[in-house]
Short mmCIF file of N, CA and C in Angstrom, two decimals:
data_model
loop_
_atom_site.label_atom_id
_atom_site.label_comp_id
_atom_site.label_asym_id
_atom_site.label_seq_id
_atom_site.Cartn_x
_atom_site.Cartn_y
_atom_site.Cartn_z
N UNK Q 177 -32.77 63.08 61.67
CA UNK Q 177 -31.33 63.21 61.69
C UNK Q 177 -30.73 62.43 62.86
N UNK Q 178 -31.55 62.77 63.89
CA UNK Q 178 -30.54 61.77 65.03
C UNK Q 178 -30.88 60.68 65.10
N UNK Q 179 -31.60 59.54 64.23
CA UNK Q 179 -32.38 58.36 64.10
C UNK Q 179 -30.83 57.68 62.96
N UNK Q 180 -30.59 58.84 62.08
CA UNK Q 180 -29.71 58.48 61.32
C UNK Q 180 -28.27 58.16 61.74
N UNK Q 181 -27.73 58.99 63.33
CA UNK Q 181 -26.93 59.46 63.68
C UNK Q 181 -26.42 57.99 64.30
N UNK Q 182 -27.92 57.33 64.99
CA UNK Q 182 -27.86 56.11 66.03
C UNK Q 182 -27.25 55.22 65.13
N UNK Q 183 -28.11 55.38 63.88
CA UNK Q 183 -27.97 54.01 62.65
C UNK Q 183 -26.39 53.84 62.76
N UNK Q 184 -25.51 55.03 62.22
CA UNK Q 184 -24.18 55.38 61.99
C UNK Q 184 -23.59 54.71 63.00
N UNK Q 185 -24.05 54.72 64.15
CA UNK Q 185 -23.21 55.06 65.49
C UNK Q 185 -23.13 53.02 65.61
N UNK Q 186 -24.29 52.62 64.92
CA UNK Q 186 -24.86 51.55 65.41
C UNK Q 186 -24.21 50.19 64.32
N UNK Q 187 -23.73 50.74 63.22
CA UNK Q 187 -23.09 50.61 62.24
C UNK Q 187 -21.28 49.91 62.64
N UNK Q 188 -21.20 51.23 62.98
CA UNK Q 188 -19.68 51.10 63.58
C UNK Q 188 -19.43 49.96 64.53
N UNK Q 189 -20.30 49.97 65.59
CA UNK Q 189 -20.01 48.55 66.61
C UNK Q 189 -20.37 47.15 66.29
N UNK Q 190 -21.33 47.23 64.82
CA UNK Q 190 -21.58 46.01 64.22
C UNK Q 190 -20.41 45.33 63.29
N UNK Q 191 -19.58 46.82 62.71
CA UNK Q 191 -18.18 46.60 61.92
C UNK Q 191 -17.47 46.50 62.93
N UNK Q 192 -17.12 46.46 63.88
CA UNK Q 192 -16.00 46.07 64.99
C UNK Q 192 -16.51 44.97 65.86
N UNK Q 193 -17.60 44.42 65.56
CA UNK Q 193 -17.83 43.42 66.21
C UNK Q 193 -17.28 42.03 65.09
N UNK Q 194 -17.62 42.53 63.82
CA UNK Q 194 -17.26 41.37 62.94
C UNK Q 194 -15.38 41.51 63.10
N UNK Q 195 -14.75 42.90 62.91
CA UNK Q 195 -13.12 42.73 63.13
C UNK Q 195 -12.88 42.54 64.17
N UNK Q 196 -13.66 42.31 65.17
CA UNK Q 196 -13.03 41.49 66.87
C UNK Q 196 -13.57 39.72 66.34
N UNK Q 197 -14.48 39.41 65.81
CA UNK Q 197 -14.70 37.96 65.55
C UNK Q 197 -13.51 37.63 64.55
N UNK Q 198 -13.23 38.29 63.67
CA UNK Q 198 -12.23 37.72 62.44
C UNK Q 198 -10.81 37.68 63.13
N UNK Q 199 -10.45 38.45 64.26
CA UNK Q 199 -9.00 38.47 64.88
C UNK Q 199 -9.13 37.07 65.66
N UNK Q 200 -10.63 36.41 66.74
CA UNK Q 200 -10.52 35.15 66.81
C UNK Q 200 -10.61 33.94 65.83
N UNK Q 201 -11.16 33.93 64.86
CA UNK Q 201 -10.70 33.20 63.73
C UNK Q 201 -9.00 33.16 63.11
N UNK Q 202 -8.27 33.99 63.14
CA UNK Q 202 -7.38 34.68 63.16
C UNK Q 202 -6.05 33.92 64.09
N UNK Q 203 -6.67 33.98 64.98
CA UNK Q 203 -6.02 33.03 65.88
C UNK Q 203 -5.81 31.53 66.12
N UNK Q 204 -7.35 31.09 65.23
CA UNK Q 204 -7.76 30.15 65.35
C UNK Q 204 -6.97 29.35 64.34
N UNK Q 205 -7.05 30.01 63.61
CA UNK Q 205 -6.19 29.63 62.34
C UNK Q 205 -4.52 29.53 62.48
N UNK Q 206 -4.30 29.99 62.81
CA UNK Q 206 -2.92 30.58 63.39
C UNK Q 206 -2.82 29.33 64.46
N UNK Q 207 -3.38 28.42 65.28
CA UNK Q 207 -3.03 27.83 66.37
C UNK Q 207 -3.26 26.15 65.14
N UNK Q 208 -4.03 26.23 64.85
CA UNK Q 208 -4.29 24.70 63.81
C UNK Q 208 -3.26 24.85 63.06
N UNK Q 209 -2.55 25.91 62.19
CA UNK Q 209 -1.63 25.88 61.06
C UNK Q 209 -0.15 25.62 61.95
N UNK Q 210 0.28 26.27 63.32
CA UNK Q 210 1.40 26.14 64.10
C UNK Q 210 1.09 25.02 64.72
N UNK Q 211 0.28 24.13 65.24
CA UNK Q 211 0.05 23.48 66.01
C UNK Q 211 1.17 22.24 66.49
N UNK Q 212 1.61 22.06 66.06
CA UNK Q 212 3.09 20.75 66.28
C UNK Q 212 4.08 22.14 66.46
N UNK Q 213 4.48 23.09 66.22
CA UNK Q 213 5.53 24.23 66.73
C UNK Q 213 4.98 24.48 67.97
N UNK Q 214 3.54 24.70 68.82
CA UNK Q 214 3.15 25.06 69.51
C UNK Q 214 3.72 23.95 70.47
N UNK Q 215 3.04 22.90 70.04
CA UNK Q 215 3.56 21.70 71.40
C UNK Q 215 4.86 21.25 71.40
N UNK Q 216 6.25 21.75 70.68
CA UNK Q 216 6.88 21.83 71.03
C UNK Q 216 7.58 22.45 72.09
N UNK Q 217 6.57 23.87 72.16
CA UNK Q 217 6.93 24.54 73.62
C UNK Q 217 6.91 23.86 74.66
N UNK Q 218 7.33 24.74 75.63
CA UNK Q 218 7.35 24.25 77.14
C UNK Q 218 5.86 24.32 77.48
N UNK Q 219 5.62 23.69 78.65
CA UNK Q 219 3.96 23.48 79.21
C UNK Q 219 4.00 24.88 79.39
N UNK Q 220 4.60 25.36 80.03
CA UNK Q 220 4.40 26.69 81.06
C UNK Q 220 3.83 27.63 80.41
N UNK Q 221 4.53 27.71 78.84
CA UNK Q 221 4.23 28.45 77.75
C UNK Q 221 3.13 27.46 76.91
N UNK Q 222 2.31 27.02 76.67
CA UNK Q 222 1.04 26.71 76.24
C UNK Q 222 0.37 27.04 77.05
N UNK Q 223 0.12 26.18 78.66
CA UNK Q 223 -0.61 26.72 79.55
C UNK Q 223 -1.18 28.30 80.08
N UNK Q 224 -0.10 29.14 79.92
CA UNK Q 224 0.06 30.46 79.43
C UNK Q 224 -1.10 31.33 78.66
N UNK Q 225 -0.51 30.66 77.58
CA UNK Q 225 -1.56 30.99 76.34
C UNK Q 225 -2.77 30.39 76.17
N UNK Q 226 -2.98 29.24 76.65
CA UNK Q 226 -4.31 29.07 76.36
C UNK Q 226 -5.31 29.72 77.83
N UNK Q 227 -4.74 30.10 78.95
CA UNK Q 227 -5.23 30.55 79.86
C UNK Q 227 -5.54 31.68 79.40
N UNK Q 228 -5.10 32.59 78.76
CA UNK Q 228 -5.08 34.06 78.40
C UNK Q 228 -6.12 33.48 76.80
N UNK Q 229 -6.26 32.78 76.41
CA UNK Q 229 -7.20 33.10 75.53
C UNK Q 229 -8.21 32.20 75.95
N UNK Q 230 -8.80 31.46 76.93
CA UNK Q 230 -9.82 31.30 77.46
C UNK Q 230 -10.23 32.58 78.31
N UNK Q 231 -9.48 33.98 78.78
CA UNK Q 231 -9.80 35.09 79.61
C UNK Q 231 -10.25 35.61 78.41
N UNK Q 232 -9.66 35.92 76.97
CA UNK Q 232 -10.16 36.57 76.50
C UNK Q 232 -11.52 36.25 75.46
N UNK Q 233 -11.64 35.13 75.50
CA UNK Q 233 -12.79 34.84 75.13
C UNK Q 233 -13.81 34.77 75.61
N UNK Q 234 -13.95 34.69 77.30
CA UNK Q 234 -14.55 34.75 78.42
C UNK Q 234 -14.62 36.65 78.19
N UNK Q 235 -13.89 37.52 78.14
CA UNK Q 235 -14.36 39.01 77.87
C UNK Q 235 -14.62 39.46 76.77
N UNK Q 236 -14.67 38.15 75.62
CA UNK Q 236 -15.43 38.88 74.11
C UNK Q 236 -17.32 38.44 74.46
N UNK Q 237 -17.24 36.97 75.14
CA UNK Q 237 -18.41 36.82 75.25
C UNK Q 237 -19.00 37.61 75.95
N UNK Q 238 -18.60 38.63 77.17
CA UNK Q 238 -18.86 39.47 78.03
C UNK Q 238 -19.63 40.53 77.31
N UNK Q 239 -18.83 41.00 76.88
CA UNK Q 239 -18.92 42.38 75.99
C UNK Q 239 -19.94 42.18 75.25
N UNK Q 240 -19.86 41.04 74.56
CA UNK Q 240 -21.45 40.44 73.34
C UNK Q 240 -22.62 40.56 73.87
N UNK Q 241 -22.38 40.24 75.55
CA UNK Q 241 -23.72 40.32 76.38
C UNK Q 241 -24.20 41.86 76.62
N UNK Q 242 -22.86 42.07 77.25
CA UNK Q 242 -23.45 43.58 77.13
C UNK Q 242 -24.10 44.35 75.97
N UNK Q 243 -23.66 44.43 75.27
CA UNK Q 243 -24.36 45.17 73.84
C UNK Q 243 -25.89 44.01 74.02
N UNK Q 244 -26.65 43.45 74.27
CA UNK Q 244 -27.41 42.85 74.21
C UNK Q 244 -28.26 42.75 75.58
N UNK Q 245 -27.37 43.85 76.27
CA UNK Q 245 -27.96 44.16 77.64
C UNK Q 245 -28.46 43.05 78.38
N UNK Q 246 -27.69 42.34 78.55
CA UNK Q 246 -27.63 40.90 79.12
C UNK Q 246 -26.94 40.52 80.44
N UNK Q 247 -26.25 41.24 80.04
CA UNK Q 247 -24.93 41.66 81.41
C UNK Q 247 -24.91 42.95 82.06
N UNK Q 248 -24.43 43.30 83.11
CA UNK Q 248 -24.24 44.58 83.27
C UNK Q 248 -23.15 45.39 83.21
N UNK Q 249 -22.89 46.60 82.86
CA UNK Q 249 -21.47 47.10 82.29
C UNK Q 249 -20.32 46.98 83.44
N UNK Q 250 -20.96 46.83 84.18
CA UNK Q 250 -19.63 46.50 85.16
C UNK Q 250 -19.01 45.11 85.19
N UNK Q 251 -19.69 44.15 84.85
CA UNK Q 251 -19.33 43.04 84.35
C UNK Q 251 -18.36 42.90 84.06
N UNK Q 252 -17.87 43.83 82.76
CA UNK Q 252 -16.75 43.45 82.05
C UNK Q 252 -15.91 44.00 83.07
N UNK Q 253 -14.75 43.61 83.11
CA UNK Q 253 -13.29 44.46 83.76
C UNK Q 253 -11.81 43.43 83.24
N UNK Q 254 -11.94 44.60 82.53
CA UNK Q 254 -10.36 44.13 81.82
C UNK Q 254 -9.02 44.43 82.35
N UNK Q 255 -7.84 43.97 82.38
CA UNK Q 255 -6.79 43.95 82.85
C UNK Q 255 -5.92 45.02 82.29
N UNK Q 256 -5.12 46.28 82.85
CA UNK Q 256 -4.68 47.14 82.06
C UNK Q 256 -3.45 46.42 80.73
N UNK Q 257 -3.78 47.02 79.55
CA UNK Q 257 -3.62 46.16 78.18
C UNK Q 257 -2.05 46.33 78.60
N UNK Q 258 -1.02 47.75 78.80
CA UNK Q 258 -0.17 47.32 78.60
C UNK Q 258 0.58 46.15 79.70
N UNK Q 259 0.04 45.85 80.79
CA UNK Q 259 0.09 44.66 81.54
C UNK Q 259 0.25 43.47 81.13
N UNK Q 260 -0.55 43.61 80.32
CA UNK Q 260 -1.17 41.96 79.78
C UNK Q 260 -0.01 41.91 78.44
N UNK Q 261 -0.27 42.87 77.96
CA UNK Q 261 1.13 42.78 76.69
C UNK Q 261 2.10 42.71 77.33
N UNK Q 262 2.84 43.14 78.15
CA UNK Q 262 4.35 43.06 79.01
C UNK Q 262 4.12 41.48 79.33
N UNK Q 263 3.22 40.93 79.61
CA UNK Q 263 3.34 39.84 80.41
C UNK Q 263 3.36 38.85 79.22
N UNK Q 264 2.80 38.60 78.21
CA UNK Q 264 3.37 37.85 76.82
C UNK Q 264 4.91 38.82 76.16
N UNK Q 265 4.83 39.71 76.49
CA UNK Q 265 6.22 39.73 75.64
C UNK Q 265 7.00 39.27 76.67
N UNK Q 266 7.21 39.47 78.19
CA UNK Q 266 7.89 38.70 79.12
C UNK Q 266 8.10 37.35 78.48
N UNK Q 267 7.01 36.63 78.50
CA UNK Q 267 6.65 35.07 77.96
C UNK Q 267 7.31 34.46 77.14
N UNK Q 268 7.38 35.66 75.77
CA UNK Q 268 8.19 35.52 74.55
C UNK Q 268 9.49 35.21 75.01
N UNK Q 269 9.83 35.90 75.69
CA UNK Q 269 11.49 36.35 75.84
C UNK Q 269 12.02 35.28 77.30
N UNK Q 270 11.20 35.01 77.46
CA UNK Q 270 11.76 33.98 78.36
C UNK Q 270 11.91 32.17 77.24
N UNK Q 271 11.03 32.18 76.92
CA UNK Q 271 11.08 30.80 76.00
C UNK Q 271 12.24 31.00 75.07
N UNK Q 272 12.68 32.26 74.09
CA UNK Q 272 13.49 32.57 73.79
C UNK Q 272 14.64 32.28 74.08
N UNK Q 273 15.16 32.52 75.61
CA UNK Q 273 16.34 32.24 76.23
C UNK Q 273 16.48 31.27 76.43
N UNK Q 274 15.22 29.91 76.83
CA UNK Q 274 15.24 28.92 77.48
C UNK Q 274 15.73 27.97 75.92
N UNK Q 275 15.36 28.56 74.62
CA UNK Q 275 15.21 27.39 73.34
C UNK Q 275 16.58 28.02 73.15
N UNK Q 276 17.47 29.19 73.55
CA UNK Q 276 18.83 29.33 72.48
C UNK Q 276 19.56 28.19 71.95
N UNK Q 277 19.64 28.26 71.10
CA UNK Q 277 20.97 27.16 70.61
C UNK Q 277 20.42 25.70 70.11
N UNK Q 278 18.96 25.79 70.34
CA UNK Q 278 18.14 24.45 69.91
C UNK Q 278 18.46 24.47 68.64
N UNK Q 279 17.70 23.25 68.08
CA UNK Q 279 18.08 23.19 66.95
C UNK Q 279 16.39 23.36 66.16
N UNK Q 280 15.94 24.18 65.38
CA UNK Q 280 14.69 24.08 64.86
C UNK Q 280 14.11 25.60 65.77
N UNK Q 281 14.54 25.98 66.78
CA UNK Q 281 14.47 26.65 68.09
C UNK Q 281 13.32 28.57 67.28
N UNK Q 282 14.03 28.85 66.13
CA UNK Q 282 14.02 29.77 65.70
C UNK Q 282 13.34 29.52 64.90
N UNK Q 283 12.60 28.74 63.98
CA UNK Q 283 11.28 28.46 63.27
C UNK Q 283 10.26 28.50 64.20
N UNK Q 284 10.48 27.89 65.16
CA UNK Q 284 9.52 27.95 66.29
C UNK Q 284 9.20 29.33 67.09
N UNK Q 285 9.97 29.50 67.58
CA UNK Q 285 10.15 30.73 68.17
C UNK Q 285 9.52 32.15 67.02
N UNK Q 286 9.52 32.14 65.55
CA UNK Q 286 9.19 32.86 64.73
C UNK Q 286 7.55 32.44 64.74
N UNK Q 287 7.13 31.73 64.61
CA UNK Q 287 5.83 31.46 64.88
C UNK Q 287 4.93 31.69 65.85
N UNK Q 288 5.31 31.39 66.92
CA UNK Q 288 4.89 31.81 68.30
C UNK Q 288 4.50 33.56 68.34
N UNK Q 289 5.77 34.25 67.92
CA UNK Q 289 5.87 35.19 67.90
C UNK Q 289 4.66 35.70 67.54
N UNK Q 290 4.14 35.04 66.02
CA UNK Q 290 3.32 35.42 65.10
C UNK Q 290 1.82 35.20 65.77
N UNK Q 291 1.59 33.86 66.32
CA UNK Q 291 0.14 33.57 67.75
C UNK Q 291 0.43 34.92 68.56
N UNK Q 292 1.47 35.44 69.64
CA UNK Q 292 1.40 35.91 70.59
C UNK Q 292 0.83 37.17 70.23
N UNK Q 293 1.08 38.16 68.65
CA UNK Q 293 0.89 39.01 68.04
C UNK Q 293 -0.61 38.75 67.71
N UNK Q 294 -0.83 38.04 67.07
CA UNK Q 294 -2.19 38.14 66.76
C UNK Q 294 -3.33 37.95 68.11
N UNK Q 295 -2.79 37.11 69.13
CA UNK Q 295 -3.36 37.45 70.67
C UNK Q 295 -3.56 38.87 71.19
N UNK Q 296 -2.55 39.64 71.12
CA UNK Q 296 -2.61 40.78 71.24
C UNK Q 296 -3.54 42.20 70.08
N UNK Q 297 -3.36 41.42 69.32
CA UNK Q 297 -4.48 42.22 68.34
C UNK Q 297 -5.75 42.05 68.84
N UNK Q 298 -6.37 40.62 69.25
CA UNK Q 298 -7.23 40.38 69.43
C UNK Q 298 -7.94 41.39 70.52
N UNK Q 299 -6.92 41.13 71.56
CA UNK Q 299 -7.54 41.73 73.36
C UNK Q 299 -7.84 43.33 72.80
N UNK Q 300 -7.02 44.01 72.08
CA UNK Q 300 -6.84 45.47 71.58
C UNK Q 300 -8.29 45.47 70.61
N UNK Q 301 -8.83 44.72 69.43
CA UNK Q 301 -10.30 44.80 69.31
C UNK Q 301 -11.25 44.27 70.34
N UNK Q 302 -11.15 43.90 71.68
CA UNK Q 302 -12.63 43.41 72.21
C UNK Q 302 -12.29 44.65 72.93
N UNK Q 303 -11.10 45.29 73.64
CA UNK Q 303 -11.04 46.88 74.67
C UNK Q 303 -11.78 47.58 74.11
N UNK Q 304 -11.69 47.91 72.29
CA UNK Q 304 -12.12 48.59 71.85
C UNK Q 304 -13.59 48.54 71.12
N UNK Q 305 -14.10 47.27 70.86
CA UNK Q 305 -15.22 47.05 71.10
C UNK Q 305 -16.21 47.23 72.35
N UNK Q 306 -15.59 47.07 73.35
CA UNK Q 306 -16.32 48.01 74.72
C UNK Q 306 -16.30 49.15 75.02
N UNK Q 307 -15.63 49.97 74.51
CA UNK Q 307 -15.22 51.24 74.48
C UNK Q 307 -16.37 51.70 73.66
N UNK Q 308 -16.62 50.95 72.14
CA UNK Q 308 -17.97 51.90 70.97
C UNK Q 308 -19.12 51.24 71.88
N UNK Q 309 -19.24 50.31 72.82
CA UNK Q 309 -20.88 49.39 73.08
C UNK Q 309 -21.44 50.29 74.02
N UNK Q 310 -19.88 50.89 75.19
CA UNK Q 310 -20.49 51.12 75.92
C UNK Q 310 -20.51 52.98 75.78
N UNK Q 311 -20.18 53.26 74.76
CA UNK Q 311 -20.46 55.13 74.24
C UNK Q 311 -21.59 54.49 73.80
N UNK Q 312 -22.32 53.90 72.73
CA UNK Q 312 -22.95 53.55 71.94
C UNK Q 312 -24.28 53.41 72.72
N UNK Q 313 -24.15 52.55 74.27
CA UNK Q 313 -25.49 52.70 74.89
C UNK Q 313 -25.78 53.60 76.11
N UNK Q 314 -24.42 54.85 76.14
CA UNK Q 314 -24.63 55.77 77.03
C UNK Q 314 -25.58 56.79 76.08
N UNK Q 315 -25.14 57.27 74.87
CA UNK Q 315 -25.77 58.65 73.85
C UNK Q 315 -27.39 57.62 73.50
N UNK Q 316 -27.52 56.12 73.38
CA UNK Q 316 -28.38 55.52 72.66
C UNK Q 316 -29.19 54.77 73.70
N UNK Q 317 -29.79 55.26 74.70
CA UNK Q 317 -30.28 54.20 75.99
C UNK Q 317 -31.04 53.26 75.02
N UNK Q 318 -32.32 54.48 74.62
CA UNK Q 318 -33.68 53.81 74.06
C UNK Q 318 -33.58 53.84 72.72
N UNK Q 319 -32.94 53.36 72.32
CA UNK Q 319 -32.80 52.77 70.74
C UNK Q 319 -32.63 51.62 70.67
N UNK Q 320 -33.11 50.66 71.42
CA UNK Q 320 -32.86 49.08 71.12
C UNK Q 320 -34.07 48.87 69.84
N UNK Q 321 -34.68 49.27 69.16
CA UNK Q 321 -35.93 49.14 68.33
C UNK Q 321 -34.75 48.87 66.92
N UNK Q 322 -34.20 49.72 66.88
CA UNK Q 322 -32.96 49.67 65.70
C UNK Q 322 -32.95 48.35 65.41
N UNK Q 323 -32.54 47.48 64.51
CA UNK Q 323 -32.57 46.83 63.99
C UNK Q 323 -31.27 46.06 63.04
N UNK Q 324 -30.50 45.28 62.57
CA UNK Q 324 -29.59 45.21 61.76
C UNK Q 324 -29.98 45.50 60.65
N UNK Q 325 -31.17 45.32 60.01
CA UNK Q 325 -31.76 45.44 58.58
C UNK Q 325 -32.48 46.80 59.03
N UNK Q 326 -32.42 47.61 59.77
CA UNK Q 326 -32.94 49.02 59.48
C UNK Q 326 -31.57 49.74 59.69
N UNK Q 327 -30.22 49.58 59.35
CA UNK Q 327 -28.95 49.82 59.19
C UNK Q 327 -28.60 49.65 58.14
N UNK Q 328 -29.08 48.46 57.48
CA UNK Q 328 -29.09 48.58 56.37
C UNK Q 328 -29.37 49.57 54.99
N UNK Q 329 -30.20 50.37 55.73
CA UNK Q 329 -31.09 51.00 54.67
C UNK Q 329 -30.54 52.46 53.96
#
């Protein structure tokens, strides 16, 4: 029963590891399909964003290590989320003011919106992907034997 319990347990962080990879695809997609709206922004606001998603890709790879006990859990240290969200919706709302009255300003600005949102989805699955890795290898020290194909079963 508690072999079954790990499987379950072990299950869950393998399904939130694939919905934290699909939110960077997600993005990815989202930055190639906007990409000429994007460089219409101001530097300040690209530079911005791509700084914050080189951090957060720098703490998905983190987290990957950890579950793979590669890293150590202190490793990771994330920035309190609603921080980091205040500080893109700041972002938003400043480019906002700076494009009023442009012309095209609000196609753009609707898009962005739509990157900055799915940025924020993203950081909200890797928190929470550290949150199941690291319950997952406090209850599960010595269960690294587990397997993906004995999850399967």
């Amino acid at each position: 029963k508690k072999a079954s319990k790990a499987k379950a347990r072990k299950l869950v962080v393998y399904r939130q590891m694939l919905a934290t990879a699909k939110r960077a695809l997600d993005i990815l997609k989202k930055l190639n399909k906007y990409e000429n709206q994007f460089l219409h922004m101001p530097e300040h606001f690209q530079a911005d964003i791509k700084d914050k998603l080189d951090y957060l890709v720098t703490q998905h790879e983190h987290v990957n290590l950890k579950y793979i006990r590669k890293t150590k859990t202190t490793a990771v240290s994330c920035k309190k989320p609603t921080q980091s969200h205040q500080h893109l919706l700041n972002l938003f709302l400043t480019i906002q003011k700076k494009l009023e009255g442009q012309e095209d300003a609000e196609h753009h600005l609707y898009h962005m919106m739509a990157l900055i949102s799915a940025i924020v989805e993203y950081e909200e699955n890797i928190q929470h992907l550290d949150t199941l890795i690291t319950s997952y290898q406090a209850f599960h020290k010595d269960d690294d034997k587990l397997t993906p194909e004995a999850v399967t079963e």
